[in-house]
CSV table of C-alpha atoms and ligand atoms in Angstrom, one decimal:
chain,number,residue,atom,x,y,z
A,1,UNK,CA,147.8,96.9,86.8
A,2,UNK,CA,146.4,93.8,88.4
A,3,UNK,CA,145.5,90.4,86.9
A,4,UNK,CA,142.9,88.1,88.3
A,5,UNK,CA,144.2,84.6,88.0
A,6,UNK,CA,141.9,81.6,86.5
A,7,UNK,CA,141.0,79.3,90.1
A,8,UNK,CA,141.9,76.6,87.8
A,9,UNK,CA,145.8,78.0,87.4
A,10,UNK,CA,148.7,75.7,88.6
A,11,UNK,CA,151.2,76.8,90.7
A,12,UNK,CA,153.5,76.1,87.8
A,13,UNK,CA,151.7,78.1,85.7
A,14,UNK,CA,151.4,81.1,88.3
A,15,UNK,CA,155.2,81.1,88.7
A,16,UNK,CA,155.5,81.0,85.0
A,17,UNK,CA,153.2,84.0,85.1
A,18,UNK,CA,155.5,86.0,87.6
A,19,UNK,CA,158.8,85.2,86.0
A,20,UNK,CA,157.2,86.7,82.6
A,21,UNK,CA,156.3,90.0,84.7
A,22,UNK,CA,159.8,90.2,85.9
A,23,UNK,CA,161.0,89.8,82.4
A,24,UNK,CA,159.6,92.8,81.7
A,25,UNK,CA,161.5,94.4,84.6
A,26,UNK,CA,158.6,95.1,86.6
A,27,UNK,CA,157.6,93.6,90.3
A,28,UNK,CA,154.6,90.6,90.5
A,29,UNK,CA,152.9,90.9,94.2
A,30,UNK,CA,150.5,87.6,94.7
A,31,UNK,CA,147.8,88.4,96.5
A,32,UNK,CA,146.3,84.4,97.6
A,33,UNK,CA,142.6,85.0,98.6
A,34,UNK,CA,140.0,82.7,99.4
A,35,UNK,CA,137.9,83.3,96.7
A,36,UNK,CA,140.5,84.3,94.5
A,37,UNK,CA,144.2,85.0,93.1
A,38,UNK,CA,145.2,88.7,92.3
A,39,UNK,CA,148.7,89.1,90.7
A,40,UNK,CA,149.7,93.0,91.3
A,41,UNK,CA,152.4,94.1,88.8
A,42,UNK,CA,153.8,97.3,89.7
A,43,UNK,CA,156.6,99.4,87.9
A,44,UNK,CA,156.2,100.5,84.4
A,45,UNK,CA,153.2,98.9,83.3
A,46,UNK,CA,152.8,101.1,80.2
A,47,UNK,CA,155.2,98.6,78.6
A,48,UNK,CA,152.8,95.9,79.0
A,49,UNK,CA,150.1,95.3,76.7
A,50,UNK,CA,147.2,94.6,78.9
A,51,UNK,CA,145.0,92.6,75.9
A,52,UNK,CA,148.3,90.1,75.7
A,53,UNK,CA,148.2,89.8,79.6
A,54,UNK,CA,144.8,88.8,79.2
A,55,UNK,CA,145.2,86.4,76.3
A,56,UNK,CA,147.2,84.1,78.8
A,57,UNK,CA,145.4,80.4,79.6
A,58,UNK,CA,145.3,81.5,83.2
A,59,UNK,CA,144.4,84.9,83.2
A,60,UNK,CA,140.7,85.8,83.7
A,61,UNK,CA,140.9,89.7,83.6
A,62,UNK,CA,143.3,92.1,83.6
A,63,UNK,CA,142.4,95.9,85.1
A,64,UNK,CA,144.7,98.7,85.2
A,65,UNK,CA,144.5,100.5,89.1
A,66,UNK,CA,144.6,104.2,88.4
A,67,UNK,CA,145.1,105.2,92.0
A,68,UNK,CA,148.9,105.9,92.6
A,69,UNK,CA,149.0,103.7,95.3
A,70,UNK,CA,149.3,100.5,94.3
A,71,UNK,CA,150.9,97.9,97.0
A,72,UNK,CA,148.4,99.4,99.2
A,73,UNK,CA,145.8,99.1,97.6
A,74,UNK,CA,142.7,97.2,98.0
A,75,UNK,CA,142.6,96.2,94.6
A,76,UNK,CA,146.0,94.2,94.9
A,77,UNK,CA,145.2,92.9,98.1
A,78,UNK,CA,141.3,92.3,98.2
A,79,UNK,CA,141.1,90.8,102.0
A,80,UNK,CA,142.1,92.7,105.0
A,81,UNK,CA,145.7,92.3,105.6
A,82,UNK,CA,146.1,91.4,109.3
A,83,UNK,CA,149.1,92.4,111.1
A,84,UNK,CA,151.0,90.3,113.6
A,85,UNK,CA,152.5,92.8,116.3
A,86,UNK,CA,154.1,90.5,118.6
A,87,UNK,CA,152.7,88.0,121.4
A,88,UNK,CA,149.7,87.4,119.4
A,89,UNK,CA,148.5,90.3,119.3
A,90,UNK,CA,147.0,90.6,115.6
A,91,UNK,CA,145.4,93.9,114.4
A,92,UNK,CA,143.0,93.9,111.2
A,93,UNK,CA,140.6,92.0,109.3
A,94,UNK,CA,138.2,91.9,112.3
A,95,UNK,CA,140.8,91.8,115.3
A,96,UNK,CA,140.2,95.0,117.4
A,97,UNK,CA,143.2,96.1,119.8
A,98,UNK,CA,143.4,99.1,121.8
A,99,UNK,CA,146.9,100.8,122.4
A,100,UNK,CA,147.2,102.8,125.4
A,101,UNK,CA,149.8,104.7,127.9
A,102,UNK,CA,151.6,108.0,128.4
A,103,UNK,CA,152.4,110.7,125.5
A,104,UNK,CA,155.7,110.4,127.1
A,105,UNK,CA,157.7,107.9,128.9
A,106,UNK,CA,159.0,109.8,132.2
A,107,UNK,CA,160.4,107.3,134.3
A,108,UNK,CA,159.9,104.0,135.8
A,109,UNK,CA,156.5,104.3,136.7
A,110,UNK,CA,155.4,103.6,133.2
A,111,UNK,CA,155.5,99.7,134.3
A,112,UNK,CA,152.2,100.9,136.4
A,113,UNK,CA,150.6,102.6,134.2
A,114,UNK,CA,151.3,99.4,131.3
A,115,UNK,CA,149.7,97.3,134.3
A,116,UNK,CA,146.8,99.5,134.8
A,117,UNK,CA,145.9,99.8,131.2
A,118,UNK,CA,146.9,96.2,130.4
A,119,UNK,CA,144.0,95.1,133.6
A,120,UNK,CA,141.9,97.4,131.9
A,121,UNK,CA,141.5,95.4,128.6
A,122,UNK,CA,144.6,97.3,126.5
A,123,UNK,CA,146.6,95.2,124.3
A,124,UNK,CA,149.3,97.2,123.6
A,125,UNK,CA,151.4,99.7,125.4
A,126,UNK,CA,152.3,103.0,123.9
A,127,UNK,CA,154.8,105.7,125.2
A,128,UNK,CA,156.9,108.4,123.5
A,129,UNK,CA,160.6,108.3,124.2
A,130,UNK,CA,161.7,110.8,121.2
A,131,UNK,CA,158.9,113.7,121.5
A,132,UNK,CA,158.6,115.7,118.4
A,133,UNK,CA,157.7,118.9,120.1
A,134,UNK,CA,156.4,122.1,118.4
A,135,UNK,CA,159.0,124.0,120.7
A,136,UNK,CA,162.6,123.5,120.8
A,137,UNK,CA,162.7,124.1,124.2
A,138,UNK,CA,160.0,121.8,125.5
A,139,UNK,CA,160.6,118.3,126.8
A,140,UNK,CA,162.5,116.1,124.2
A,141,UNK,CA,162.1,112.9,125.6
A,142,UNK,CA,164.1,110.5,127.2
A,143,UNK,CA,165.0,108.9,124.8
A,144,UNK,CA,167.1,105.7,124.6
A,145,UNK,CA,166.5,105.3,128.2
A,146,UNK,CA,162.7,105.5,127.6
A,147,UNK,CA,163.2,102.7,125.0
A,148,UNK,CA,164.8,100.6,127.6
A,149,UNK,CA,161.8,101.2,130.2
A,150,UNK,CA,159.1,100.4,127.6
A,151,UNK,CA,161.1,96.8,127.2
A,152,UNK,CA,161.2,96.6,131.1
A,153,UNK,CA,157.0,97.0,131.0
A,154,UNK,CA,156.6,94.6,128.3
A,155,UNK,CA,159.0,92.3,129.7
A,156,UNK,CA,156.8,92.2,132.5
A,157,UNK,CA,153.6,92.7,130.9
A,158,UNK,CA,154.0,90.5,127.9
A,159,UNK,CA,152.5,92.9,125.3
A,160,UNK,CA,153.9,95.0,122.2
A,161,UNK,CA,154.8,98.3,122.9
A,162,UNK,CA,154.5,100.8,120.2
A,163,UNK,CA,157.2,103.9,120.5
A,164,UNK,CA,157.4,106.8,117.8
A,165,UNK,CA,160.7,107.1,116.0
A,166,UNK,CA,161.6,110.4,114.3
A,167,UNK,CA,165.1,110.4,112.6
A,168,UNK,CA,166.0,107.5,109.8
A,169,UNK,CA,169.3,107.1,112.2
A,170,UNK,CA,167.6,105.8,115.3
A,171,UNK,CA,165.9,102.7,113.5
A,172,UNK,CA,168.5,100.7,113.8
A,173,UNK,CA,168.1,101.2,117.2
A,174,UNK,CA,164.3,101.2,117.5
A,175,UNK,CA,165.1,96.8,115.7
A,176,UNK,CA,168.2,96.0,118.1
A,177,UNK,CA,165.6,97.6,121.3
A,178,UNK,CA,163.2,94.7,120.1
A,179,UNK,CA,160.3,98.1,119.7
A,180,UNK,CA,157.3,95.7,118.2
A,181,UNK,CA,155.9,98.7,116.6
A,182,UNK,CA,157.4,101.7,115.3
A,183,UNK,CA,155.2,104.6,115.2
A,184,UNK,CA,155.7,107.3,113.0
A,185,UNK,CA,154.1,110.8,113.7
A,186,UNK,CA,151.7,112.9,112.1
A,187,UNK,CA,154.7,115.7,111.5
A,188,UNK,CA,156.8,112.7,109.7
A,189,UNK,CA,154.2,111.9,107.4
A,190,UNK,CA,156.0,113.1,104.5
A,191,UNK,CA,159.4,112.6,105.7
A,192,UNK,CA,160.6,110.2,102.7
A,193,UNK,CA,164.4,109.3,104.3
A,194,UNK,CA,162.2,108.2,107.7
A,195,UNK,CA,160.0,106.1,105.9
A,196,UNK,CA,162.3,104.1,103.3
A,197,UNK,CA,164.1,103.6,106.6
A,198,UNK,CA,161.5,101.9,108.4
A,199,UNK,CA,160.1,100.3,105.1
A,200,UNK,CA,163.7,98.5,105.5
A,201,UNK,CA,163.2,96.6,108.4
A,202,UNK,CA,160.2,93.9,108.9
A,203,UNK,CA,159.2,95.8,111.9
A,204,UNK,CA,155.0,96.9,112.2
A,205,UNK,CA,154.7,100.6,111.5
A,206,UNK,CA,151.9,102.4,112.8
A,207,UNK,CA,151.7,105.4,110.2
A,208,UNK,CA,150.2,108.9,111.7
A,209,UNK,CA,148.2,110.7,109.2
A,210,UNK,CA,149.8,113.8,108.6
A,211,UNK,CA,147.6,117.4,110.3
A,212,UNK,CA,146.7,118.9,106.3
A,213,UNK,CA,146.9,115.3,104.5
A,214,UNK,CA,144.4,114.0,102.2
A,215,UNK,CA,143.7,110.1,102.3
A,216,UNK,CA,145.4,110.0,99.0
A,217,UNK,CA,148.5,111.8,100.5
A,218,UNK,CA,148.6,109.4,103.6
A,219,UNK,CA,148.2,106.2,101.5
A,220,UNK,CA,151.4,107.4,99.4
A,221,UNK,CA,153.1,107.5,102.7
A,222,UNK,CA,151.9,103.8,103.5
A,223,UNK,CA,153.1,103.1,99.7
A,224,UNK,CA,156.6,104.7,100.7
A,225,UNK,CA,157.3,102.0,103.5
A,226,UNK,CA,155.5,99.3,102.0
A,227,UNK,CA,157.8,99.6,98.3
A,228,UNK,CA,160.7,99.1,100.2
A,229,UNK,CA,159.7,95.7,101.5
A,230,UNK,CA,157.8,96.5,104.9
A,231,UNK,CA,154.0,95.4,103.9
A,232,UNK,CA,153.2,95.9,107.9
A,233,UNK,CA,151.8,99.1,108.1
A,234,UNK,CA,148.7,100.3,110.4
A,235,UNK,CA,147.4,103.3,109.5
A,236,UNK,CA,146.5,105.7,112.1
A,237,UNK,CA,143.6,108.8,112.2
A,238,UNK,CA,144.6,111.7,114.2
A,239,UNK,CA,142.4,114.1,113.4
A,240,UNK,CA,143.7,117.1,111.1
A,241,UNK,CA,143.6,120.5,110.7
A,242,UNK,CA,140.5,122.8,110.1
A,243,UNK,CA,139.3,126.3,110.8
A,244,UNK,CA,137.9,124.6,114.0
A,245,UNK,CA,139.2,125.5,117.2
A,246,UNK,CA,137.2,124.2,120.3
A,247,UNK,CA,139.2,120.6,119.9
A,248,UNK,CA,142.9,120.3,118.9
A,249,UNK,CA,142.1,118.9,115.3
A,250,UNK,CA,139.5,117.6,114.0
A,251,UNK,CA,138.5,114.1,114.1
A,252,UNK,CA,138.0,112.9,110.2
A,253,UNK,CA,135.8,109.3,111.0
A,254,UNK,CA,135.3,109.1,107.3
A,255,UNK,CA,138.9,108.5,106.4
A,256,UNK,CA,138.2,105.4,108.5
A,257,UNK,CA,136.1,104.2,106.2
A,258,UNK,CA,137.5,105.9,103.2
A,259,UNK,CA,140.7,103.8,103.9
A,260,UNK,CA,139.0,100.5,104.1
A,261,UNK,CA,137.3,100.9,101.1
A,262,UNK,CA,140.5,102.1,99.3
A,263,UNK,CA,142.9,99.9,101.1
A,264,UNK,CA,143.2,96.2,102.6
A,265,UNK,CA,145.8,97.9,104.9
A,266,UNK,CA,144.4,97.9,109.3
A,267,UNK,CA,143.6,101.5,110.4
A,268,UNK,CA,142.9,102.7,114.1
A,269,UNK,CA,141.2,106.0,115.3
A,270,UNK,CA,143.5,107.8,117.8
A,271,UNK,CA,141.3,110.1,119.8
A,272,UNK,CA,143.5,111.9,122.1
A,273,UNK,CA,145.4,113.9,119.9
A,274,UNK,CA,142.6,114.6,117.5
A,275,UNK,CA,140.0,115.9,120.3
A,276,UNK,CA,143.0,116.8,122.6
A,277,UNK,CA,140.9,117.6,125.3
A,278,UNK,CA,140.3,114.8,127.9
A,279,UNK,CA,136.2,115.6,127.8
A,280,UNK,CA,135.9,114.8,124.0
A,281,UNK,CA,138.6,112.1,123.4
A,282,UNK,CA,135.9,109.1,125.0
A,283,UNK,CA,133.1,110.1,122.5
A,284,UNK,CA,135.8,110.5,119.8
A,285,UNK,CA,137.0,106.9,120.8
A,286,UNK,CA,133.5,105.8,120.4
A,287,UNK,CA,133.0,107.5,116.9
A,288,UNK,CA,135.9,105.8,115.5
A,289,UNK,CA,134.8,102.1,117.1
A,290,UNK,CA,131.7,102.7,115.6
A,291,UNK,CA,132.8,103.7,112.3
A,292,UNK,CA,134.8,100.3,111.9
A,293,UNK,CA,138.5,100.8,113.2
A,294,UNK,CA,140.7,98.2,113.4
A,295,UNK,CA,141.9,99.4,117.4
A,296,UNK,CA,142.2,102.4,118.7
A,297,UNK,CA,145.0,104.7,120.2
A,298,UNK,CA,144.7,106.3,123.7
A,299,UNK,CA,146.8,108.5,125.8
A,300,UNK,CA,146.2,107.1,129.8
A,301,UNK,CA,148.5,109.1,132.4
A,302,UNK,CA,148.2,109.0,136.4
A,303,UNK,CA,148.3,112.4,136.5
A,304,UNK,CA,147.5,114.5,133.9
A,305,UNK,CA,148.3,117.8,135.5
A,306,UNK,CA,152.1,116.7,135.9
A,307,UNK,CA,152.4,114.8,132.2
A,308,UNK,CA,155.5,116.1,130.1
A,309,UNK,CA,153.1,116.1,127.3
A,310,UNK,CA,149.8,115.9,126.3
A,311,UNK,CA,148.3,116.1,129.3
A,312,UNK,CA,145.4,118.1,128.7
A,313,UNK,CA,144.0,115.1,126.7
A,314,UNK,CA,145.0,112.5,128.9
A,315,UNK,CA,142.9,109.8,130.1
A,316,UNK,CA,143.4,108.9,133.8
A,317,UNK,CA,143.4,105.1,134.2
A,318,UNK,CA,139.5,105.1,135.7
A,319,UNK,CA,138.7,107.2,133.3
A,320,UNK,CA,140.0,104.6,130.4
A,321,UNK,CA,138.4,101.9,132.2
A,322,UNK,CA,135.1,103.3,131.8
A,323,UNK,CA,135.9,104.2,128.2
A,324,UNK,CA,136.8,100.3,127.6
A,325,UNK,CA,133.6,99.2,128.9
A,326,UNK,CA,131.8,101.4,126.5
A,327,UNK,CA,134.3,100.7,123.8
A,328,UNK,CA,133.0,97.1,123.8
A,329,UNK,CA,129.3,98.3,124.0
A,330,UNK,CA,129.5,100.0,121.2
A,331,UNK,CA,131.6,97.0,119.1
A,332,UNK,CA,128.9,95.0,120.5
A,333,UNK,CA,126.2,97.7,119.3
A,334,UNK,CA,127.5,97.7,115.2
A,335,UNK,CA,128.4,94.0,115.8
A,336,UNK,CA,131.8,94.0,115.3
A,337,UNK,CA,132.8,92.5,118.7
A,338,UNK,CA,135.7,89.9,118.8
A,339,UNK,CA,134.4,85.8,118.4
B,401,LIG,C1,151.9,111.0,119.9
B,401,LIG,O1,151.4,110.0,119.5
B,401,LIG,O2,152.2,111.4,121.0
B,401,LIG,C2,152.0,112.1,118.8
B,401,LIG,C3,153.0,113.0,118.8
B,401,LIG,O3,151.1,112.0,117.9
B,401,LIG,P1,150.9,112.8,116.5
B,401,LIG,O4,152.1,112.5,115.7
B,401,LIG,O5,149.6,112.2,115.9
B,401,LIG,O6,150.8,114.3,116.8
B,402,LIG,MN1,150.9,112.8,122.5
């Protein structure tokens, strides 16, 4: 249920308001737009009688949200929420930022690949240190020691990195290795324990959409993190599963728009893993720039061939220089480009 406060309402009067809607045991999320006030309530709201709500001096409607997903929902939050990921680096509501490197960290010389990426206009670093691989027996990760290399380039590089963390017991880990944004992959989706974990913290979540989930699915997920107190999430379309086989999944643009109509929440397009072959992923990257993401996530590795994973749809860095140039044609193109 939402309430759309009266522009005339005091701040005494609005804090009256929310101290009645935690009478009633529920939660009151204030929403402070520039046009106006929305006043989520969220918990039981079948004990509130929605024609007394609206009774109040300061109230001007009252509208009950039938989707199940409330916190994330456009309707409690009407303007973009932007998300601040660390050396200015702000993603949402018209700020476009492009997050690029390895599948994998493998060593040291990810601190030239974060420089060749960052010269090529990238704004944030990406690199897997915990791999969650389809086979058991195929390159884990390095792990803590990757974390510790991804700080080393972004010490150097003065960007966020953005790492994937798979079990609820590393995120403790993930916050005391100052990761800016935690990633959480398209097989975790649905892992409840991981995302009450990360909701936890007040770290930026980049949230995969999982291979066979509908939009509704994927914005219960963001709802998971964001009721435990974590609002910063970043959605993230990775193409999903069809009877398609010529690419790795396929590339759903519509949910890009489908989640900014149904949600205030940032979303970026991730074309590697959804065309994951390197000949589709730059027209994929365009397709989602295009369709109005918030940034986009690429996979950029020196040598594809020799990559630990993923390297079938790497970019090399040439290759993801052209693709930038393009990228901000095409912003340019729809009019979206940066002020
Ligand atoms: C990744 O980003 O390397 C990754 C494993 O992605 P996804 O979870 O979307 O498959
Ligand atoms: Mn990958």
């Amino acid at each position: 249920m939402i309430a759309i406060v009266k522009p005339t309402a005091t701040p005494e009067q609005l804090n009256h308001l929310i101290a009645w809607i935690e009478s009633k045991g529920l939660s009151a999320y204030v929403s402070e737009g520039t046009n106006e006030t929305v006043v989520g309530l969220v918990g039981d709201t079948f004990s509130i009688d929605p024609f007394l709500l609206e009774s109040m001096d300061i109230i001007e409607r009252v509208t009950r949200v039938s989707e199940p997903f409330k916190l994330a929902n456009r309707k409690f939050h009407p303007e973009d929420s932007i998300i601040d990921c660390g050396f200015g680096v702000k993603i949402g509501g018209g700020n476009f930022q492009v997050i690029a490197g390895p599948c994998s960290v493998e060593g040291e010389e990810l601190v030239e690949i974060a420089r060749e990426v960052k010269a090529a206009g990238a704004t944030m670093l990406r690199g897997g240190a915990y791999k969650p691989r389809t086979s058991p027996y195929a390159n884990q990760g390095m792990g803590a020691e990757g974390l510790r290399i991804l700080a080393e380039a972004k010490d150097e590089l003065e960007m966020p990195i953005v790492s994937e963390v798979m079990d609820p017991r590393d995120v403790q880990l993930f916050v005391d290795m100052d990761v800016d944004v935690m990633q959480i992959g398209a097989r975790n989706m649905q892992n409840f324990p991981l995302l009450k974990e990360v909701g936890k913290t007040s770290v930026p979540v980049l949230l995969k959409r999982g291979f066979s989930a509908t939009i509704d699915e994927f914005l219960m997920a963001a709802e998971y993190v964001m009721s435990e107190g974590n609002e910063k999430v970043i959605l993230c379309e990775r193409g999903i599963r069809t009877f398609e086989t010529h690419t790795r999944n396929t590339f759903d643009t519509n949910a890009i728009a489908v989640c900014h109509q149904l949600s205030h929440l940032p979303i970026v397009g991730d074309p590697s893993h959804a065309a994951g072959y390197t000949r589709y992923v730059v027209s994929a990257a365009l397709a989602a720039t295009a369709a109005g993401a918030d940034g986009l996530e690429i996979e950029v590795h020196p040598e594809p061939s020799r990559a630990w994973s993923d390297g079938a749809q790497a970019l090399t860095p040439s290759q993801f220089k052209n693709a930038m140039r393009r990228i901000a044609l095409v912003r340019q193109a729809v009019e979206m480009e940066d002020e």
